[in-house]
mmCIF file of C-alpha atoms and ligand atoms in Angstrom:
data_model
loop_
_atom_site.group_PDB
_atom_site.id
_atom_site.type_symbol
_atom_site.label_atom_id
_atom_site.label_comp_id
_atom_site.label_asym_id
_atom_site.label_seq_id
_atom_site.Cartn_x
_atom_site.Cartn_y
_atom_site.Cartn_z
ATOM 1 C CA UNK L 1 137.109 112.787 103.286
ATOM 2 C CA UNK L 2 134.498 114.170 100.912
ATOM 3 C CA UNK L 3 131.941 116.313 102.710
ATOM 4 C CA UNK L 4 128.320 115.867 101.645
ATOM 5 C CA UNK L 5 126.327 118.927 102.615
ATOM 6 C CA UNK L 6 122.575 118.211 102.702
ATOM 7 C CA UNK L 7 121.548 121.824 103.366
ATOM 8 C CA UNK L 8 118.162 122.948 102.015
ATOM 9 C CA UNK L 9 119.660 126.217 100.820
ATOM 10 C CA UNK L 10 122.016 127.822 100.265
ATOM 11 C CA UNK L 11 123.033 124.376 99.158
ATOM 12 C CA UNK L 12 125.858 122.392 97.655
ATOM 13 C CA UNK L 13 126.826 123.492 94.134
ATOM 14 C CA UNK L 14 128.598 121.280 91.587
ATOM 15 C CA UNK L 15 132.240 120.912 92.670
ATOM 16 C CA UNK L 16 133.368 121.424 89.068
ATOM 17 C CA UNK L 17 131.623 124.814 89.025
ATOM 18 C CA UNK L 18 133.118 125.893 92.350
ATOM 19 C CA UNK L 19 136.575 125.089 90.982
ATOM 20 C CA UNK L 20 136.065 127.204 87.851
ATOM 21 C CA UNK L 21 134.853 130.108 89.990
ATOM 22 C CA UNK L 22 137.902 129.687 92.220
ATOM 23 C CA UNK L 23 140.312 129.624 89.284
ATOM 24 C CA UNK L 24 138.751 132.763 87.758
ATOM 25 C CA UNK L 25 138.133 134.595 91.026
ATOM 26 C CA UNK L 26 141.001 137.100 90.861
ATOM 27 C CA UNK L 27 141.512 137.210 87.114
ATOM 28 C CA UNK L 28 138.457 136.765 84.908
ATOM 29 C CA UNK L 29 139.352 135.924 81.294
ATOM 30 C CA UNK L 30 142.769 137.630 81.550
ATOM 31 C CA UNK L 31 141.120 140.947 82.403
ATOM 32 C CA UNK L 32 143.388 141.320 85.434
ATOM 33 C CA UNK L 33 140.280 141.758 87.625
ATOM 34 C CA UNK L 34 137.783 139.395 89.205
ATOM 35 C CA UNK L 35 134.189 139.363 87.962
ATOM 36 C CA UNK L 36 133.219 140.993 91.284
ATOM 37 C CA UNK L 37 135.349 143.981 90.326
ATOM 38 C CA UNK L 38 134.172 144.465 86.754
ATOM 39 C CA UNK L 39 131.527 146.932 85.553
ATOM 40 C CA UNK L 40 128.143 145.412 84.726
ATOM 41 C CA UNK L 41 128.145 147.531 81.559
ATOM 42 C CA UNK L 42 131.650 146.518 80.506
ATOM 43 C CA UNK L 43 132.729 144.106 77.807
ATOM 44 C CA UNK L 44 133.373 141.238 80.241
ATOM 45 C CA UNK L 45 130.055 141.070 82.092
ATOM 46 C CA UNK L 46 127.626 141.538 79.173
ATOM 47 C CA UNK L 47 128.427 138.161 77.597
ATOM 48 C CA UNK L 48 128.030 136.530 81.032
ATOM 49 C CA UNK L 49 124.452 137.705 81.606
ATOM 50 C CA UNK L 50 123.604 136.937 77.972
ATOM 51 C CA UNK L 51 125.010 133.429 78.382
ATOM 52 C CA UNK L 52 123.078 132.875 81.639
ATOM 53 C CA UNK L 53 119.816 133.785 79.894
ATOM 54 C CA UNK L 54 120.612 131.776 76.747
ATOM 55 C CA UNK L 55 121.501 128.699 78.836
ATOM 56 C CA UNK L 56 118.265 128.963 80.826
ATOM 57 C CA UNK L 57 116.217 129.357 77.640
ATOM 58 C CA UNK L 58 117.907 126.355 76.047
ATOM 59 C CA UNK L 59 117.724 124.102 79.112
ATOM 60 C CA UNK L 60 114.067 124.856 79.845
ATOM 61 C CA UNK L 61 112.894 125.211 76.226
ATOM 62 C CA UNK L 62 111.610 128.762 76.761
ATOM 63 C CA UNK L 63 109.971 130.390 73.736
ATOM 64 C CA UNK L 64 110.052 134.061 72.710
ATOM 65 C CA UNK L 65 106.600 134.463 74.268
ATOM 66 C CA UNK L 66 108.371 134.589 77.615
ATOM 67 C CA UNK L 67 110.824 137.014 79.166
ATOM 68 C CA UNK L 68 113.613 135.783 81.446
ATOM 69 C CA UNK L 69 114.889 138.095 84.154
ATOM 70 C CA UNK L 70 117.024 138.244 87.254
ATOM 71 C CA UNK L 71 115.535 140.071 90.223
ATOM 72 C CA UNK L 72 117.124 140.814 93.593
ATOM 73 C CA UNK L 73 115.335 140.209 96.875
ATOM 74 C CA UNK L 74 115.239 136.412 96.731
ATOM 75 C CA UNK L 75 112.144 134.316 96.246
ATOM 76 C CA UNK L 76 110.327 136.122 99.065
ATOM 77 C CA UNK L 77 110.329 139.395 97.129
ATOM 78 C CA UNK L 78 108.376 137.576 94.424
ATOM 79 C CA UNK L 79 105.627 136.788 96.946
ATOM 80 C CA UNK L 80 104.883 140.538 96.851
ATOM 81 C CA UNK L 81 105.904 141.422 93.280
ATOM 82 C CA UNK L 82 103.549 138.859 91.734
ATOM 83 C CA UNK L 83 100.321 140.278 93.230
ATOM 84 C CA UNK L 84 101.624 143.852 92.866
ATOM 85 C CA UNK L 85 101.947 143.285 89.129
ATOM 86 C CA UNK L 86 99.272 140.710 88.354
ATOM 87 C CA UNK L 87 96.461 140.979 90.885
ATOM 88 C CA UNK L 88 95.135 144.548 90.756
ATOM 89 C CA UNK L 89 92.337 143.983 93.244
ATOM 90 C CA UNK L 90 91.257 140.677 91.672
ATOM 91 C CA UNK L 91 91.208 137.167 93.132
ATOM 92 C CA UNK L 92 94.048 134.654 92.965
ATOM 93 C CA UNK L 93 93.647 130.988 93.913
ATOM 94 C CA UNK L 94 96.322 129.506 96.166
ATOM 95 C CA UNK L 95 96.983 125.827 96.734
ATOM 96 C CA UNK L 96 98.362 125.958 100.260
ATOM 97 C CA UNK L 97 100.866 123.124 100.556
ATOM 98 C CA UNK L 98 103.421 124.528 102.976
ATOM 99 C CA UNK L 99 104.923 127.530 104.692
ATOM 100 C CA UNK L 100 106.078 129.115 101.436
ATOM 101 C CA UNK L 101 102.698 129.117 99.686
ATOM 102 C CA UNK L 102 101.195 130.358 102.932
ATOM 103 C CA UNK L 103 103.609 133.279 103.049
ATOM 104 C CA UNK L 104 102.915 134.060 99.400
ATOM 105 C CA UNK L 105 99.149 134.145 100.031
ATOM 106 C CA UNK L 106 99.689 136.522 102.950
ATOM 107 C CA UNK L 107 101.466 139.019 100.686
ATOM 108 C CA UNK L 108 98.830 138.687 97.963
ATOM 109 C CA UNK L 109 96.131 139.758 100.430
ATOM 110 C CA UNK L 110 97.724 143.216 100.436
ATOM 111 C CA UNK L 111 96.803 143.637 96.762
ATOM 112 C CA UNK L 112 93.533 141.761 96.311
ATOM 113 C CA UNK L 113 91.834 138.541 97.383
ATOM 114 C CA UNK L 114 93.876 135.424 98.082
ATOM 115 C CA UNK L 115 91.464 132.497 97.948
ATOM 116 C CA UNK L 116 92.870 129.381 99.610
ATOM 117 C CA UNK L 117 91.412 126.938 97.103
ATOM 118 C CA UNK L 118 92.825 123.940 98.973
ATOM 119 C CA UNK L 119 95.098 123.412 101.949
ATOM 120 C CA UNK L 120 96.828 120.562 103.754
ATOM 121 C CA UNK L 121 97.719 122.777 106.695
ATOM 122 C CA UNK L 122 95.537 120.866 109.167
ATOM 123 C CA UNK L 123 97.476 117.678 108.591
ATOM 124 C CA UNK L 124 100.822 119.511 108.913
ATOM 125 C CA UNK L 125 101.274 119.704 105.144
ATOM 126 C CA UNK L 126 101.798 115.950 104.890
ATOM 127 C CA UNK L 127 100.305 115.788 101.382
ATOM 128 C CA UNK L 128 99.249 117.858 98.395
ATOM 129 C CA UNK L 129 95.439 118.093 98.155
ATOM 130 C CA UNK L 130 94.097 116.258 95.094
ATOM 131 C CA UNK L 131 93.100 118.546 92.209
ATOM 132 C CA UNK L 132 89.524 117.199 92.445
ATOM 133 C CA UNK L 133 89.241 118.929 95.873
ATOM 134 C CA UNK L 134 90.384 122.385 94.735
ATOM 135 C CA UNK L 135 87.732 125.076 95.052
ATOM 136 C CA UNK L 136 88.836 127.360 92.257
ATOM 137 C CA UNK L 137 87.448 130.802 91.477
ATOM 138 C CA UNK L 138 85.982 131.164 87.961
ATOM 139 C CA UNK L 139 88.242 133.469 85.893
ATOM 140 C CA UNK L 140 90.771 133.971 88.703
ATOM 141 C CA UNK L 141 93.591 136.450 88.029
ATOM 142 C CA UNK L 142 95.985 133.535 88.442
ATOM 143 C CA UNK L 143 96.422 130.227 90.234
ATOM 144 C CA UNK L 144 99.434 129.856 92.512
ATOM 145 C CA UNK L 145 101.369 126.732 93.501
ATOM 146 C CA UNK L 146 104.671 125.867 95.191
ATOM 147 C CA UNK L 147 105.932 123.064 92.975
ATOM 148 C CA UNK L 148 108.219 121.625 95.652
ATOM 149 C CA UNK L 149 107.672 122.190 99.347
ATOM 150 C CA UNK L 150 111.158 122.520 100.787
ATOM 151 C CA UNK L 151 110.085 122.336 104.439
ATOM 152 C CA UNK L 152 107.306 119.731 104.288
ATOM 153 C CA UNK L 153 109.125 117.540 101.733
ATOM 154 C CA UNK L 154 106.354 117.228 99.148
ATOM 155 C CA UNK L 155 106.299 117.870 95.398
ATOM 156 C CA UNK L 156 103.727 117.930 92.599
ATOM 157 C CA UNK L 157 104.537 114.952 90.402
ATOM 158 C CA UNK L 158 103.265 115.521 87.769
ATOM 159 C CA UNK L 159 102.790 119.288 87.780
ATOM 160 C CA UNK L 160 99.153 120.468 87.619
ATOM 161 C CA UNK L 161 97.566 122.683 84.991
ATOM 162 C CA UNK L 162 95.438 125.750 85.633
ATOM 163 C CA UNK L 163 91.948 126.078 84.083
ATOM 164 C CA UNK L 164 91.999 127.441 80.517
ATOM 165 C CA UNK L 165 92.678 131.173 80.453
ATOM 166 C CA UNK L 166 93.998 131.308 84.036
ATOM 167 C CA UNK L 167 97.780 131.876 84.270
ATOM 168 C CA UNK L 168 99.530 129.319 86.463
ATOM 169 C CA UNK L 169 102.139 130.897 88.740
ATOM 170 C CA UNK L 170 104.708 128.589 90.310
ATOM 171 C CA UNK L 171 107.334 128.994 92.991
ATOM 172 C CA UNK L 172 109.949 126.512 91.757
ATOM 173 C CA UNK L 173 112.663 127.662 94.165
ATOM 174 C CA UNK L 174 113.532 124.167 95.300
ATOM 175 C CA UNK L 175 113.007 122.097 92.163
ATOM 176 C CA UNK L 176 113.861 124.427 89.285
ATOM 177 C CA UNK L 177 115.815 122.579 86.585
ATOM 178 C CA UNK L 178 115.609 119.330 88.529
ATOM 179 C CA UNK L 179 113.007 117.984 86.099
ATOM 180 C CA UNK L 180 111.548 118.699 82.706
ATOM 181 C CA UNK L 181 108.824 121.346 82.810
ATOM 182 C CA UNK L 182 106.602 122.557 79.989
ATOM 183 C CA UNK L 183 107.028 126.319 80.443
ATOM 184 C CA UNK L 184 104.048 126.935 78.129
ATOM 185 C CA UNK L 185 101.753 125.626 80.884
ATOM 186 C CA UNK L 186 102.744 128.583 83.087
ATOM 187 C CA UNK L 187 102.134 132.308 83.213
ATOM 188 C CA UNK L 188 105.032 132.921 85.554
ATOM 189 C CA UNK L 189 107.739 130.732 87.077
ATOM 190 C CA UNK L 190 110.143 132.007 89.692
ATOM 191 C CA UNK L 191 112.919 130.524 91.787
ATOM 192 C CA UNK L 192 115.325 131.786 94.396
ATOM 193 C CA UNK L 193 118.694 130.653 93.043
ATOM 194 C CA UNK L 194 120.253 129.267 96.207
ATOM 195 C CA UNK L 195 119.198 125.633 95.890
ATOM 196 C CA UNK L 196 119.762 124.391 92.372
ATOM 197 C CA UNK L 197 121.157 127.410 90.549
ATOM 198 C CA UNK L 198 123.708 129.443 92.494
ATOM 199 C CA UNK L 199 124.027 132.078 95.230
ATOM 200 C CA UNK L 200 121.180 133.439 97.349
ATOM 201 C CA UNK L 201 119.696 136.892 96.820
ATOM 202 C CA UNK L 202 118.739 136.613 93.167
ATOM 203 C CA UNK L 203 115.532 135.146 91.791
ATOM 204 C CA UNK L 204 115.093 133.816 88.292
ATOM 205 C CA UNK L 205 111.753 134.999 86.895
ATOM 206 C CA UNK L 206 110.212 133.634 83.693
ATOM 207 C CA UNK L 207 107.105 135.580 82.719
ATOM 208 C CA UNK L 208 104.744 135.302 79.753
ATOM 209 C CA UNK L 209 105.060 138.621 77.976
ATOM 210 C CA UNK L 210 101.336 139.377 77.686
ATOM 211 C CA UNK L 211 101.125 139.462 81.510
ATOM 212 C CA UNK L 212 103.471 142.450 81.603
ATOM 213 C CA UNK L 213 100.586 144.626 80.460
ATOM 214 C CA UNK L 214 98.639 144.037 83.663
ATOM 215 C CA UNK L 215 100.916 146.155 85.859
ATOM 216 C CA UNK L 216 99.341 149.356 87.134
ATOM 217 C CA UNK L 217 100.965 152.798 86.965
ATOM 218 C CA UNK L 218 101.400 153.047 90.724
ATOM 219 C CA UNK L 219 103.843 150.140 91.052
ATOM 220 C CA UNK L 220 107.335 151.415 91.995
ATOM 221 C CA UNK L 221 109.944 151.134 89.252
ATOM 222 C CA UNK L 222 112.095 148.448 90.856
ATOM 223 C CA UNK L 223 109.050 146.299 91.610
ATOM 224 C CA UNK L 224 107.675 146.309 88.062
ATOM 225 C CA UNK L 225 108.527 143.291 85.918
ATOM 226 C CA UNK L 226 108.698 145.506 82.834
ATOM 227 C CA UNK L 227 111.650 147.384 84.377
ATOM 228 C CA UNK L 228 113.589 144.127 84.199
ATOM 229 C CA UNK L 229 112.317 142.884 80.856
ATOM 230 C CA UNK L 230 112.861 146.227 79.090
ATOM 231 C CA UNK L 231 116.383 146.681 80.429
ATOM 232 C CA UNK L 232 117.862 143.197 80.245
ATOM 233 C CA UNK L 233 117.727 143.029 84.082
ATOM 234 C CA UNK L 234 120.171 145.965 84.096
ATOM 235 C CA UNK L 235 118.029 148.985 84.981
ATOM 236 C CA UNK L 236 120.295 149.267 88.000
ATOM 237 C CA UNK L 237 123.406 147.302 88.995
ATOM 238 C CA UNK L 238 122.400 143.634 88.900
ATOM 239 C CA UNK L 239 123.842 141.009 91.298
ATOM 240 C CA UNK L 240 126.752 140.321 88.959
ATOM 241 C CA UNK L 241 128.459 137.572 90.912
ATOM 242 C CA UNK L 242 125.216 135.636 91.393
ATOM 243 C CA UNK L 243 124.440 135.879 87.674
ATOM 244 C CA UNK L 244 127.994 134.769 86.820
ATOM 245 C CA UNK L 245 127.560 131.685 89.039
ATOM 246 C CA UNK L 246 124.201 131.008 87.397
ATOM 247 C CA UNK L 247 125.928 131.051 84.006
ATOM 248 C CA UNK L 248 128.530 128.555 85.240
ATOM 249 C CA UNK L 249 125.953 126.251 86.844
ATOM 250 C CA UNK L 250 123.800 126.231 83.703
ATOM 251 C CA UNK L 251 126.907 125.615 81.526
ATOM 252 C CA UNK L 252 127.444 122.585 83.721
ATOM 253 C CA UNK L 253 123.834 121.400 83.381
ATOM 254 C CA UNK L 254 124.244 121.531 79.605
ATOM 255 C CA UNK L 255 127.410 119.445 79.834
ATOM 256 C CA UNK L 256 125.464 116.890 81.899
ATOM 257 C CA UNK L 257 123.107 116.370 78.957
ATOM 258 C CA UNK L 258 120.423 118.863 79.944
ATOM 259 C CA UNK L 259 117.464 118.665 82.291
ATOM 260 C CA UNK L 260 116.064 115.329 81.047
ATOM 261 C CA UNK L 261 119.382 113.630 81.863
ATOM 262 C CA UNK L 262 119.584 115.392 85.236
ATOM 263 C CA UNK L 263 115.997 114.399 86.041
ATOM 264 C CA UNK L 264 116.825 110.735 85.459
ATOM 265 C CA UNK L 265 119.629 110.900 88.013
ATOM 266 C CA UNK L 266 117.410 112.778 90.470
ATOM 267 C CA UNK L 267 114.724 110.086 90.189
ATOM 268 C CA UNK L 268 117.320 107.362 90.795
ATOM 269 C CA UNK L 269 118.735 109.215 93.829
ATOM 270 C CA UNK L 270 115.293 109.751 95.388
ATOM 271 C CA UNK L 271 114.157 106.182 94.683
ATOM 272 C CA UNK L 272 117.250 104.808 96.383
ATOM 273 C CA UNK L 273 116.832 106.928 99.510
ATOM 274 C CA UNK L 274 113.058 106.405 99.858
ATOM 275 C CA UNK L 275 113.567 102.727 99.042
ATOM 276 C CA UNK L 276 115.863 102.484 102.030
ATOM 277 C CA UNK L 277 113.493 104.485 104.259
ATOM 278 C CA UNK L 278 110.645 102.128 103.326
ATOM 279 C CA UNK L 279 112.753 99.078 104.159
ATOM 280 C CA UNK L 280 113.104 99.940 107.861
ATOM 281 C CA UNK L 281 110.679 100.819 110.657
ATOM 282 C CA UNK L 282 113.302 102.861 112.483
ATOM 283 C CA UNK L 283 112.989 105.880 110.180
ATOM 284 C CA UNK L 284 109.616 107.260 109.163
ATOM 285 C CA UNK L 285 108.681 109.835 106.571
ATOM 286 C CA UNK L 286 105.402 111.695 107.183
ATOM 287 C CA UNK L 287 104.737 112.620 103.541
ATOM 288 C CA UNK L 288 102.092 110.818 101.447
ATOM 289 C CA UNK L 289 103.915 108.394 99.139
ATOM 290 C CA UNK L 290 102.564 109.883 95.902
ATOM 291 C CA UNK L 291 103.675 113.400 96.923
ATOM 292 C CA UNK L 292 107.193 112.654 98.132
ATOM 293 C CA UNK L 293 109.716 115.277 97.098
ATOM 294 C CA UNK L 294 112.712 114.217 95.033
ATOM 295 C CA UNK L 295 114.619 117.223 96.378
ATOM 296 C CA UNK L 296 113.941 117.370 100.122
ATOM 297 C CA UNK L 297 113.644 114.026 101.874
ATOM 298 C CA UNK L 298 112.053 114.559 105.286
ATOM 299 C CA UNK L 299 112.226 111.802 107.909
ATOM 300 C CA UNK L 300 112.277 111.091 111.634
ATOM 301 C CA UNK L 301 113.902 108.594 113.970
ATOM 302 C CA UNK L 302 111.811 107.201 116.884
ATOM 303 C CA UNK L 303 112.356 110.309 119.104
ATOM 304 C CA UNK L 304 113.338 113.976 119.087
ATOM 305 C CA UNK L 305 116.452 113.077 121.107
ATOM 306 C CA UNK L 306 117.530 110.515 118.523
ATOM 307 C CA UNK L 307 116.819 113.020 115.717
ATOM 308 C CA UNK L 308 119.274 115.433 117.340
ATOM 309 C CA UNK L 309 121.827 112.661 117.873
ATOM 310 C CA UNK L 310 121.390 111.528 114.260
ATOM 311 C CA UNK L 311 122.232 115.010 112.985
ATOM 312 C CA UNK L 312 125.235 115.396 115.330
ATOM 313 C CA UNK L 313 126.710 111.908 114.872
ATOM 314 C CA UNK L 314 126.582 112.363 111.082
ATOM 315 C CA UNK L 315 129.283 115.034 111.188
ATOM 316 C CA UNK L 316 132.321 112.738 111.677
ATOM 317 C CA UNK L 317 131.032 110.805 108.625
ATOM 318 C CA UNK L 318 131.286 113.974 106.537
ATOM 319 C CA UNK L 319 127.481 114.311 106.336
ATOM 320 C CA UNK L 320 126.357 117.824 107.287
ATOM 321 C CA UNK L 321 123.166 119.897 107.547
ATOM 322 C CA UNK L 322 120.739 117.027 108.086
ATOM 323 C CA UNK L 323 118.585 118.909 110.598
ATOM 324 C CA UNK L 324 114.921 119.407 109.665
ATOM 325 C CA UNK L 325 113.548 122.929 109.234
ATOM 326 C CA UNK L 326 113.189 124.789 112.540
ATOM 327 C CA UNK L 327 109.380 124.866 112.146
ATOM 328 C CA UNK L 328 108.946 121.103 111.821
ATOM 329 C CA UNK L 329 112.000 119.483 113.467
ATOM 330 C CA UNK L 330 113.119 115.951 112.582
ATOM 331 C CA UNK L 331 115.681 115.362 109.846
ATOM 332 C CA UNK L 332 115.886 116.428 106.223
ATOM 333 C CA UNK L 333 118.263 115.469 103.445
ATOM 334 C CA UNK L 334 118.183 117.973 100.593
ATOM 335 C CA UNK L 335 119.437 116.260 97.477
ATOM 336 C CA UNK L 336 119.409 118.849 94.709
ATOM 337 C CA UNK L 337 121.082 118.439 91.324
ATOM 338 C CA UNK L 338 124.595 118.866 92.752
ATOM 339 C CA UNK L 339 124.276 115.963 95.209
ATOM 340 C CA UNK L 340 125.924 112.959 93.571
ATOM 341 C CA UNK L 341 124.716 109.371 94.007
ATOM 342 C CA UNK L 342 127.830 108.797 96.160
ATOM 343 C CA UNK L 343 126.316 111.247 98.696
ATOM 344 C CA UNK L 344 123.108 109.183 98.845
ATOM 345 C CA UNK L 345 125.132 105.981 99.292
ATOM 346 C CA UNK L 346 127.164 107.558 102.103
ATOM 347 C CA UNK L 347 123.980 108.744 103.820
ATOM 348 C CA UNK L 348 122.298 105.332 103.606
ATOM 349 C CA UNK L 349 125.419 103.621 105.007
ATOM 350 C CA UNK L 350 125.393 106.026 107.937
ATOM 351 C CA UNK L 351 121.640 105.570 108.485
ATOM 352 C CA UNK L 352 122.089 101.809 108.661
ATOM 353 C CA UNK L 353 124.888 102.135 111.178
ATOM 354 C CA UNK L 354 122.920 104.648 113.273
ATOM 355 C CA UNK L 355 119.962 102.276 113.400
ATOM 356 C CA UNK L 356 122.217 99.368 114.397
ATOM 357 C CA UNK L 357 123.697 101.375 117.274
ATOM 358 C CA UNK L 358 120.509 103.087 118.433
ATOM 359 C CA UNK L 359 117.616 100.878 117.317
HETATM 360 C C1 PLP P 401 109.945 127.006 97.994
HETATM 361 C C2 PLP P 401 110.581 128.235 98.578
HETATM 362 N N1 PLP P 401 110.071 129.446 98.283
HETATM 363 C C3 PLP P 401 110.609 130.570 98.776
HETATM 364 C C4 PLP P 401 111.711 130.543 99.607
HETATM 365 C C5 PLP P 401 112.274 131.844 100.137
HETATM 366 O O1 PLP P 401 113.456 132.116 99.486
HETATM 367 P P1 PLP P 401 114.310 133.429 99.806
HETATM 368 O O2 PLP P 401 115.007 133.154 101.097
HETATM 369 O O3 PLP P 401 115.224 133.539 98.636
HETATM 370 O O4 PLP P 401 113.377 134.573 99.906
HETATM 371 C C6 PLP P 401 112.284 129.317 99.932
HETATM 372 C C7 PLP P 401 113.468 129.273 100.810
HETATM 373 O O5 PLP P 401 113.934 128.280 101.258
HETATM 374 C C8 PLP P 401 111.696 128.137 99.414
HETATM 375 O O6 PLP P 401 112.194 126.940 99.722
#
């Protein structure tokens, strides 16, 4: 039986990619060693990191005005690195749409003023506040958004723009490369890799080069973006295996026809699942219809007990990791790029049966 893992992250990766990694694990390109065992400065790894960056640039249409780097410490490290490098005692505007933007604002307060320009916290992050309600600071150092809210299950569709002259900073951890993005609208984009791109621990950072000049002298070496951009992300030993997996995953995205083709499939997957959710009163999704995430579909059965039973009874059907985030409870199906339509079909079949038996 095929197992469909709906984990929010680390999450399912394309099976084809996992098989390549398995085949090469002990002997990478006839080197006699696995990629885990090879020097990051040697002739085998250099083309891998170059390919990862070239793939990302091609897939996302990134111009030479931007640097692409790989930083350890996950997405959470970026919550601190961004204000450390870009804030310098100034004010940044945060659109607070979930736990992750809230955590990012908390870190920013250590380095300047974090203005919560809008928040949906009081209604349990069930929507994204409309841009007309945002109370933005004139000439803010930057404006910060979480493009997809992994826990709450909401997503900016379309993505917003920042006022002219204000860099837009986006945490795209849970929807990076799931849809076409105009990188030129952003000052900085970052994403923890463990949802759509590869293993946990590494963050992809795309930064407009002029912003590199903002960093003060007192920022420690490993926390300065310029350390990464000036050294090809190899000032110290980079997370080689994670970067290798990122190269394989992005090779695969190219073979799928690129991000526009992948986005089409993601829209179809999400429409099918929400379409089913809307067709029954048994399951309810708390998120405002216009803000529903295409990546993390959050829903509830009529009771907490049935939510728990739903998650447990799914296992014999090969459907795993359907539990909602520990902060919000309920159920959540994370359907990133690597989840095929067959996984959505299997989930809907199970949901119908569960309703029939428990409704
Ligand atoms: C949107 C978002 N930002 C940040 C994080 C934190 O990522 P990490 O665990 O890599 O620090 C997560 C993790 O799930 C996330 O979903």
